[in-house]
Coordinates of C-alpha atoms in Angstrom, one line a residue:
X1 CA 80.8 77.3 130.4
X2 CA 78.3 79.6 132.2
X3 CA 76.6 82.6 130.6
X4 CA 78.7 85.7 131.0
X5 CA 76.0 87.6 132.9
X6 CA 76.3 85.0 135.6
X7 CA 80.1 84.7 135.7
X8 CA 80.6 86.7 138.9
X9 CA 78.7 83.9 140.8
X10 CA 81.4 81.4 139.8
X11 CA 85.0 81.1 141.0
X12 CA 86.9 79.8 138.0
X13 CA 86.9 82.6 135.5
X14 CA 87.5 85.7 137.6
X15 CA 90.8 84.4 139.0
X16 CA 94.3 83.9 137.8
X17 CA 95.2 80.7 135.9
X18 CA 98.7 79.7 137.1
X19 CA 100.2 76.3 137.1
X20 CA 97.0 74.7 135.9
X21 CA 95.0 76.1 138.8
X22 CA 92.4 78.9 139.2
X23 CA 93.7 81.1 142.0
X24 CA 93.1 84.6 143.3
X25 CA 95.8 87.1 142.7
X26 CA 98.0 88.1 145.7
X27 CA 97.9 91.9 145.1
X28 CA 95.6 94.1 147.2
X29 CA 94.1 95.8 144.2
X30 CA 90.9 94.6 142.6
X31 CA 90.2 95.0 138.8
X32 CA 86.6 95.6 138.0
X33 CA 85.5 94.4 134.5
X34 CA 82.6 96.5 133.3
X35 CA 80.1 96.2 130.5
X36 CA 80.9 99.2 128.2
X37 CA 77.3 99.6 127.2
X38 CA 75.5 99.8 130.5
X39 CA 78.3 100.0 133.0
X40 CA 77.3 96.8 134.9
X41 CA 79.9 94.7 136.5
X42 CA 80.8 91.6 134.4
X43 CA 83.4 90.3 136.9
X44 CA 85.9 91.3 139.6
X45 CA 89.5 90.1 139.8
X46 CA 92.0 90.2 142.6
X47 CA 95.0 91.5 140.7
X48 CA 98.1 89.4 140.1
X49 CA 101.2 90.6 141.8
X50 CA 104.8 90.6 140.6
X51 CA 105.2 87.3 142.6
X52 CA 102.2 85.9 140.6
X53 CA 103.8 86.9 137.4
X54 CA 107.0 85.2 138.4
X55 CA 105.2 82.0 139.3
X56 CA 103.4 82.0 136.0
X57 CA 106.6 82.3 134.0
X58 CA 108.3 79.6 136.2
X59 CA 105.3 77.3 135.7
X60 CA 105.4 77.8 131.9
X61 CA 109.1 77.0 132.0
X62 CA 108.7 73.8 134.1
X63 CA 105.8 72.5 132.0
X64 CA 107.8 72.6 128.8
X65 CA 109.5 69.4 129.6
X66 CA 106.2 67.5 129.5
X67 CA 105.2 69.2 126.3
X68 CA 108.5 68.4 124.6
X69 CA 107.7 64.7 125.2
X70 CA 104.3 64.9 123.4
X71 CA 104.2 63.6 119.8
X72 CA 103.4 66.0 117.0
X73 CA 100.1 64.1 116.3
X74 CA 99.1 64.3 119.9
X75 CA 99.9 68.0 120.0
X76 CA 97.9 68.6 116.9
X77 CA 95.0 66.8 118.6
X78 CA 95.0 69.4 121.4
X79 CA 94.3 72.2 118.9
X80 CA 91.6 70.2 117.2
X81 CA 89.9 69.7 120.6
X82 CA 90.3 73.4 121.3
X83 CA 88.6 74.3 118.1
X84 CA 85.8 71.8 118.8
X85 CA 85.3 73.4 122.2
X86 CA 85.1 76.9 120.8
X87 CA 82.6 75.7 118.1
X88 CA 80.5 73.9 120.7
X89 CA 80.4 76.9 123.0
X90 CA 79.8 79.6 120.4
X91 CA 76.6 80.9 122.0
X92 CA 78.2 81.5 125.3
X93 CA 81.3 83.0 123.8
X94 CA 79.1 85.4 121.8
X95 CA 77.6 86.5 125.1
X96 CA 81.0 87.2 126.5
X97 CA 82.1 89.3 123.6
X98 CA 78.9 91.3 123.7
X99 CA 78.9 91.9 127.4
X100 CA 82.6 92.5 128.0
X101 CA 83.7 94.5 125.0
X102 CA 80.5 95.8 123.5
X103 CA 80.9 93.7 120.3
X104 CA 77.8 93.2 118.2
X105 CA 76.5 89.7 117.4
X106 CA 77.9 90.1 113.9
X107 CA 81.3 91.0 115.2
X108 CA 81.3 88.2 117.8
X109 CA 80.6 85.5 115.2
X110 CA 83.2 87.1 112.9
X111 CA 85.8 87.0 115.7
X112 CA 85.0 83.4 116.6
X113 CA 85.5 82.4 113.0
X114 CA 88.9 84.0 113.0
X115 CA 89.8 82.0 116.2
X116 CA 88.7 78.7 114.6
X117 CA 90.9 79.5 111.5
X118 CA 93.9 80.3 113.7
X119 CA 93.5 77.1 115.8
X120 CA 93.4 75.0 112.6
X121 CA 96.6 76.7 111.3
X122 CA 98.4 76.3 114.6
X123 CA 97.5 72.7 114.7
X124 CA 99.9 72.2 111.7
X125 CA 102.9 73.7 113.5
X126 CA 104.0 70.5 115.4
X127 CA 104.5 68.8 112.1
X128 CA 106.5 71.8 110.7
X129 CA 109.3 71.8 113.4
X130 CA 111.7 70.6 110.8
X131 CA 115.5 69.8 110.5
X132 CA 117.5 70.7 107.5
X133 CA 120.8 69.4 106.3
X134 CA 123.0 71.9 104.6
X135 CA 126.2 71.4 102.6
X136 CA 129.6 72.2 104.1
X137 CA 132.8 73.5 102.6
X138 CA 134.7 71.3 105.0
X139 CA 135.1 67.7 103.8
X140 CA 133.5 65.2 106.1
X141 CA 131.3 67.7 107.9
X142 CA 127.6 67.5 108.0
X143 CA 125.6 70.6 108.9
X144 CA 122.2 70.2 110.6
X145 CA 119.9 73.1 111.3
X146 CA 117.1 72.4 113.8
X147 CA 114.0 74.5 114.3
X148 CA 113.3 74.7 118.1
X149 CA 110.9 76.7 120.3
X150 CA 112.3 79.9 121.8
X151 CA 111.3 78.6 125.3
X152 CA 108.6 80.8 126.9
X153 CA 106.6 83.6 125.3
X154 CA 104.9 86.5 127.0
X155 CA 101.7 87.6 125.3
X156 CA 99.9 91.0 125.9
X157 CA 96.6 91.1 124.1
X158 CA 94.4 94.2 123.3
X159 CA 90.7 95.0 124.0
X160 CA 89.3 95.3 120.5
X161 CA 89.5 91.7 119.3
X162 CA 90.8 90.1 122.5
X163 CA 89.7 86.5 121.9
X164 CA 91.2 86.4 118.4
X165 CA 94.3 88.6 118.9
X166 CA 95.2 86.7 122.1
X167 CA 94.8 83.4 120.3
X168 CA 96.7 84.7 117.3
X169 CA 99.9 84.6 119.5
X170 CA 99.0 82.0 122.1
X171 CA 98.0 79.2 119.8
X172 CA 101.1 79.4 117.4
X173 CA 103.5 79.8 120.4
X174 CA 102.1 76.8 122.1
X175 CA 102.0 74.7 118.9
X176 CA 105.7 75.6 118.2
X177 CA 106.5 74.0 121.6
X178 CA 106.7 77.0 123.9
X179 CA 105.2 77.7 127.3
X180 CA 103.1 80.9 127.4
X181 CA 102.1 83.5 129.9
X182 CA 99.2 85.7 128.7
X183 CA 98.3 89.1 130.1
X184 CA 95.0 90.4 128.6
X185 CA 94.0 94.1 128.5
X186 CA 92.4 95.2 131.7
X187 CA 89.1 96.0 129.9
X188 CA 88.8 92.4 128.5
X189 CA 90.3 90.0 131.0
X190 CA 87.8 87.2 130.2
X191 CA 87.6 87.3 126.3
X192 CA 91.3 88.0 126.0
X193 CA 92.5 85.9 128.9
X194 CA 90.6 83.4 131.1
X195 CA 88.4 82.3 128.2
X196 CA 91.5 81.2 126.3
X197 CA 92.8 79.4 129.4
X198 CA 89.4 77.7 129.6
X199 CA 89.6 76.5 126.0
X200 CA 93.0 74.9 126.4
X201 CA 92.3 73.5 129.8
X202 CA 89.3 71.7 128.3
X203 CA 91.4 70.6 125.3
X204 CA 93.9 68.8 127.5
X205 CA 96.9 71.0 127.3
X206 CA 99.5 70.0 130.0
X207 CA 98.9 71.9 133.2
X208 CA 101.1 75.0 133.7
X209 CA 102.1 75.3 130.0
X210 CA 99.6 78.2 129.5
X211 CA 99.2 80.7 132.3
X212 CA 97.0 83.8 132.5
X213 CA 97.6 86.8 134.7
X214 CA 95.0 89.4 135.2
X215 CA 96.4 92.7 136.6
X216 CA 97.0 96.4 136.1
X217 CA 100.2 97.9 134.9
X218 CA 100.2 100.1 138.0
X219 CA 100.5 97.0 140.0
X220 CA 103.3 95.1 138.2
X221 CA 105.1 97.9 136.2
X222 CA 107.4 96.4 133.6
X223 CA 107.8 93.1 135.4
X224 CA 105.9 91.1 132.7
X225 CA 108.4 92.2 130.0
X226 CA 111.5 92.3 132.2
X227 CA 111.2 88.8 133.7
X228 CA 114.2 86.7 132.8
X229 CA 112.3 83.6 131.6
X230 CA 110.4 84.7 128.4
X231 CA 112.6 84.9 125.3
X232 CA 109.9 86.6 123.2
X233 CA 107.3 89.2 123.9
X234 CA 104.2 89.5 121.6
X235 CA 102.3 92.7 122.0
X236 CA 99.2 93.9 120.2
X237 CA 98.0 97.5 121.0
X238 CA 98.8 101.1 120.5
X239 CA 102.0 102.3 119.0
X240 CA 102.9 104.4 122.0
X241 CA 102.7 101.5 124.4
X242 CA 104.3 99.2 121.9
X243 CA 107.3 101.4 121.6
X244 CA 107.8 101.1 125.4
X245 CA 107.3 97.3 125.3
X246 CA 109.9 97.1 122.5
X247 CA 112.4 99.2 124.4
X248 CA 112.1 97.2 127.6
X249 CA 112.2 93.9 125.7
X250 CA 115.3 94.8 123.6
X251 CA 117.0 96.2 126.7
X252 CA 116.6 92.7 128.2
X253 CA 117.6 91.0 125.0
X254 CA 114.2 89.6 124.2
X255 CA 112.6 89.3 120.8
X256 CA 109.7 91.8 120.4
X257 CA 106.8 90.9 118.1
X258 CA 104.6 93.9 117.7
X259 CA 101.2 94.5 116.0
X260 CA 100.5 98.2 116.6
X261 CA 98.2 101.0 115.5
X262 CA 97.2 102.1 112.0
X263 CA 96.0 105.0 109.9
X264 CA 95.0 103.1 106.8
X265 CA 94.0 104.7 103.5
X266 CA 91.3 103.3 101.1
X267 CA 91.9 104.8 97.6
X268 CA 89.0 105.0 95.1
X269 CA 90.1 105.7 91.5
X270 CA 87.7 107.2 89.0
X271 CA 87.0 103.9 87.3
X272 CA 86.0 102.1 90.5
X273 CA 82.7 100.3 91.0
X274 CA 81.2 102.8 93.4
X275 CA 78.7 100.3 94.8
X276 CA 81.6 98.0 95.9
X277 CA 83.8 100.9 96.9
X278 CA 81.2 102.6 99.2
X279 CA 80.3 99.3 100.9
X280 CA 84.0 98.4 101.4
X281 CA 84.8 101.9 102.7
X282 CA 81.9 101.8 105.2
X283 CA 82.8 98.3 106.4
X284 CA 86.5 99.3 106.6
X285 CA 85.7 102.3 108.9
X286 CA 82.7 101.3 111.0
X287 CA 83.3 97.6 111.8
X288 CA 83.4 97.2 115.6
X289 CA 82.7 100.9 116.0
X290 CA 86.0 101.7 114.2
X291 CA 88.0 100.0 116.9
X292 CA 90.1 98.1 114.5
X293 CA 93.8 98.8 113.8
X294 CA 93.2 98.2 110.0
X295 CA 90.3 100.6 109.8
X296 CA 90.2 103.0 106.9
X297 CA 90.6 106.3 108.8
X298 CA 91.3 108.1 105.5
X299 CA 89.2 107.5 102.4
X300 CA 90.8 109.1 99.3
X301 CA 88.5 109.5 96.3
X302 CA 89.3 110.8 92.8
X303 CA 87.7 114.2 92.3
X304 CA 85.7 113.1 89.3
X305 CA 83.6 110.8 91.5
X306 CA 84.1 112.5 94.9
X307 CA 80.7 114.2 95.2
X308 CA 78.7 111.0 94.3
X309 CA 80.9 108.8 96.5
X310 CA 80.7 111.2 99.5
X311 CA 76.9 111.5 99.2
X312 CA 76.4 107.7 99.1
X313 CA 79.0 107.1 101.9
X314 CA 77.5 109.6 104.3
X315 CA 74.0 108.2 103.6
X316 CA 75.1 104.7 104.3
X317 CA 77.1 105.7 107.4
X318 CA 74.1 107.7 108.8
X319 CA 71.8 104.6 108.3
X320 CA 73.9 102.3 110.5
X321 CA 71.9 101.3 113.6
X322 CA 73.7 102.3 116.8
X323 CA 72.8 101.0 120.3
X324 CA 72.6 97.9 122.5
X325 CA 75.0 95.3 121.1
X326 CA 72.6 92.5 122.2
X327 CA 70.1 93.7 119.6
X328 CA 70.8 91.6 116.5
X329 CA 70.1 94.7 114.3
X330 CA 72.8 96.8 115.9
X331 CA 75.8 97.5 113.7
X332 CA 77.6 99.9 116.0
X333 CA 77.8 99.2 119.8
X334 CA 79.6 101.2 122.4
X335 CA 83.3 102.1 122.5
X336 CA 85.3 100.2 125.1
X337 CA 85.1 102.8 127.8
X338 CA 84.2 106.4 128.5
X339 CA 87.9 107.5 128.3
X340 CA 88.1 106.3 124.7
X341 CA 84.8 108.1 123.8
X342 CA 86.0 111.3 125.4
X343 CA 89.4 111.1 123.6
X344 CA 87.7 110.6 120.2
X345 CA 85.3 113.5 120.8
X346 CA 88.3 115.7 121.6
X347 CA 90.1 114.6 118.4
X348 CA 87.0 115.4 116.3
X349 CA 86.6 118.8 118.0
X350 CA 90.2 119.6 117.4
X351 CA 89.9 118.6 113.8
X352 CA 86.9 120.9 113.3
X353 CA 88.8 123.8 115.0
X354 CA 91.7 123.2 112.6
X355 CA 89.3 123.7 109.6
X356 CA 87.7 120.3 108.9
X357 CA 84.3 120.4 107.3
X358 CA 81.6 118.3 108.8
X359 CA 79.6 116.1 106.4
X360 CA 78.0 114.0 109.2
X361 CA 78.3 114.7 113.0
X362 CA 77.1 111.8 115.0
X363 CA 75.8 112.4 118.5
X364 CA 77.7 111.0 121.4
X365 CA 75.8 109.5 124.3
X366 CA 78.0 108.0 126.9
X367 CA 80.1 105.3 125.2
X368 CA 77.8 105.3 122.1
X369 CA 79.5 107.3 119.4
X370 CA 77.5 107.7 116.2
X371 CA 79.3 107.8 112.8
X372 CA 81.0 111.1 112.0
X373 CA 82.4 112.0 108.6
X374 CA 84.8 114.9 107.9
X375 CA 86.2 116.4 104.7
X376 CA 88.1 119.6 103.8
X377 CA 91.1 118.1 105.7
X378 CA 94.7 118.6 104.9
X379 CA 97.7 116.3 105.6
X380 CA 98.9 118.4 108.5
X381 CA 95.6 118.2 110.5
X382 CA 95.6 116.1 113.6
X383 CA 92.6 114.0 112.3
X384 CA 94.7 113.0 109.3
X385 CA 97.9 112.1 111.3
X386 CA 96.5 110.5 114.4
X387 CA 94.8 107.1 114.7
X388 CA 91.1 107.6 115.2
X389 CA 90.1 104.6 117.1
X390 CA 86.4 105.0 116.6
X391 CA 83.7 105.7 114.0
X392 CA 85.2 108.8 112.5
X393 CA 86.3 109.0 108.8
X394 CA 88.1 111.6 106.7
X395 CA 87.1 111.9 103.0
X396 CA 89.8 113.4 100.9
X397 CA 89.6 114.2 97.1
X398 CA 92.6 113.8 94.8
X399 CA 93.3 114.6 91.2
X400 CA 96.1 112.2 90.2
X401 CA 97.4 108.8 91.3
X402 CA 100.7 110.3 92.4
X403 CA 98.8 112.7 94.7
X404 CA 96.8 109.8 96.2
X405 CA 100.0 107.8 96.8
X406 CA 101.6 110.9 98.4
X407 CA 98.6 111.5 100.7
X408 CA 98.3 107.8 101.7
X409 CA 102.1 107.6 102.5
X410 CA 102.1 110.8 104.5
X411 CA 101.6 109.2 107.9
X412 CA 103.8 107.6 110.5
X413 CA 101.7 104.4 110.3
X414 CA 101.7 101.7 107.7
X415 CA 99.5 98.8 108.5
X416 CA 96.8 98.2 105.9
X417 CA 95.3 99.8 102.8
X418 CA 93.0 99.2 99.8
X419 CA 92.7 100.4 96.2
X420 CA 89.5 100.3 94.2
X421 CA 89.7 100.3 90.4
X422 CA 88.4 98.3 87.4
X423 CA 92.0 98.0 86.2
X424 CA 93.5 95.3 88.4
X425 CA 97.0 95.6 87.1
X426 CA 96.9 99.3 87.8
X427 CA 95.6 98.6 91.3
X428 CA 98.5 96.3 92.1
X429 CA 101.0 98.7 90.7
X430 CA 99.6 101.5 92.9
X431 CA 99.4 99.2 95.9
X432 CA 103.1 98.4 95.6
X433 CA 103.8 102.1 95.9
X434 CA 102.1 102.3 99.3
X435 CA 104.3 102.1 102.4
X436 CA 102.2 99.7 104.2
X437 CA 102.4 96.0 105.2
X438 CA 99.1 94.9 103.5
X439 CA 97.0 96.3 100.6
X440 CA 93.8 94.8 99.2
X441 CA 92.5 95.5 95.7
X442 CA 88.7 96.1 95.4
X443 CA 88.2 95.0 99.0
X444 CA 88.2 96.2 102.6
X445 CA 91.2 97.3 104.5
X446 CA 90.2 94.8 107.2
X447 CA 91.4 91.3 106.4
X448 CA 93.3 88.5 108.0
X449 CA 94.0 84.9 107.0
X450 CA 95.8 82.4 109.2
X451 CA 98.4 81.4 106.7
X452 CA 99.2 84.9 105.1
X453 CA 101.8 87.3 106.5
X454 CA 100.1 89.9 108.7
X455 CA 101.9 93.0 110.0
X456 CA 102.8 96.6 109.4
X457 CA 105.6 99.0 108.5
X458 CA 106.9 102.1 110.3
X459 CA 105.0 102.7 113.6
X460 CA 102.5 100.0 112.8
X461 CA 104.6 97.1 114.0
X462 CA 107.6 94.9 114.0
X463 CA 107.7 91.5 112.4
X464 CA 104.9 89.4 110.8
X465 CA 102.3 87.0 112.2
X466 CA 100.4 84.0 110.8
X467 CA 101.6 80.9 109.0
X468 CA 105.3 80.5 108.5
X469 CA 105.9 84.0 109.9
X470 CA 104.4 83.1 113.3
X471 CA 106.5 79.9 113.2
X472 CA 109.6 82.1 112.7
X473 CA 108.5 84.5 115.4
X474 CA 108.2 81.8 118.1
X475 CA 111.0 79.6 117.2
X476 CA 114.8 79.8 116.9
X477 CA 117.3 77.7 114.9
X478 CA 120.2 75.7 116.2
X479 CA 123.2 74.7 114.1
X480 CA 124.7 71.3 115.0
X481 CA 127.6 70.0 112.9
X482 CA 128.8 66.4 112.7
X483 CA 132.3 65.7 111.5
X484 CA 132.3 62.3 110.0
X485 CA 136.0 62.5 109.1
X486 CA 139.1 63.4 111.0
X487 CA 139.3 67.1 111.9
X488 CA 142.6 68.9 111.4
X489 CA 143.7 72.0 113.2
X490 CA 146.6 74.5 112.6
X491 CA 148.1 73.9 116.1

């Protein structure tokens, strides 16, 4: 693997990966992949056309016959080799994550660790494609229920954790016996696309089983979702786009698997350990510049400790180094592009115009957006209701637990959350009242484990991922009955 700064000199990784071959796209348009920190060109891709998407899906469909004939142990070995390849090439992958998406070194190593965990979990899937025998009310009949792959899965990955969130669907789908076509976000075609193809190519996955198409939606429209071959579409991204993906998928009778946006609340009760709570709240909001769907946009703090918490939170946020993600001391690098930075600045300005009080106003320089903290916000304000995909936090005081629950639940989203208290039973009781898919006691809102159900409620998603839940997402069940007696019929 070559250093990401030199990738444009090579042919393999700024092309499509279709049918086991690196090929240029057949569309006229060119996608320019830029470094979000300095604007330099990381790579250029000739976009995939609708015909390329069609060939990618047909390739995945054809290659499944070879994959079906591979033993579970040999399939597992592919994922073990993939993990070894990632571990062996960690320095180069870190460079890609830094250059392509502005991730810091800390973030890059964190993301690679998540990928390794996901590959290890996926490697167990070939041995979990079980058959069950169920009893029958009809004498002589034996009922068998087989778990089988859905066939081909289309995966659309996001720009914030592209290597991991692409792998989060790709690896389990492949391990469950499916073919896969992956379309990464246009801002991260390498980390979210061609890098994953490279990993599995090196691991010995059958040619054509995994395909990667690099393109713009303006070029292919809804063809990726509408194509007749895929039976499931896994999408990670914004709720607005996810809603459209789901509508198109369901209209074409495909299973949508959606991990969408969030507006998570971190609740600090009066008896919380403030040292832990402040650190958790800062980590929950400012990790990867706040570009995490699980980020704690809203930090709800009991009024008895609000002033002390706010003072410490603002001081810590203000101290976080912002700048070049290649600097190992940098904690906050750039937002993914200027459009995202401008949108976030507009959201902050609108919140202030609506009456929010500024505790910390970070300067904005290009795509660098320094930490900003608001208070004096009310549930109806836009900054409380919209996902703030960047380093902007709202601090909200509350007087009672019922009030905290009401504020936390007053959002169309429901992905993650956290509760800080010295009374663990109380924390769990309060967590169960939150309308969200995941809640963490005395911890960050940002958490993921490869064998634990991950997903949201309301506009934060549809379905669950990881472990048994990913296995369910990318498989179907078939009932086959065997009549060992003599069947009788009424006519």
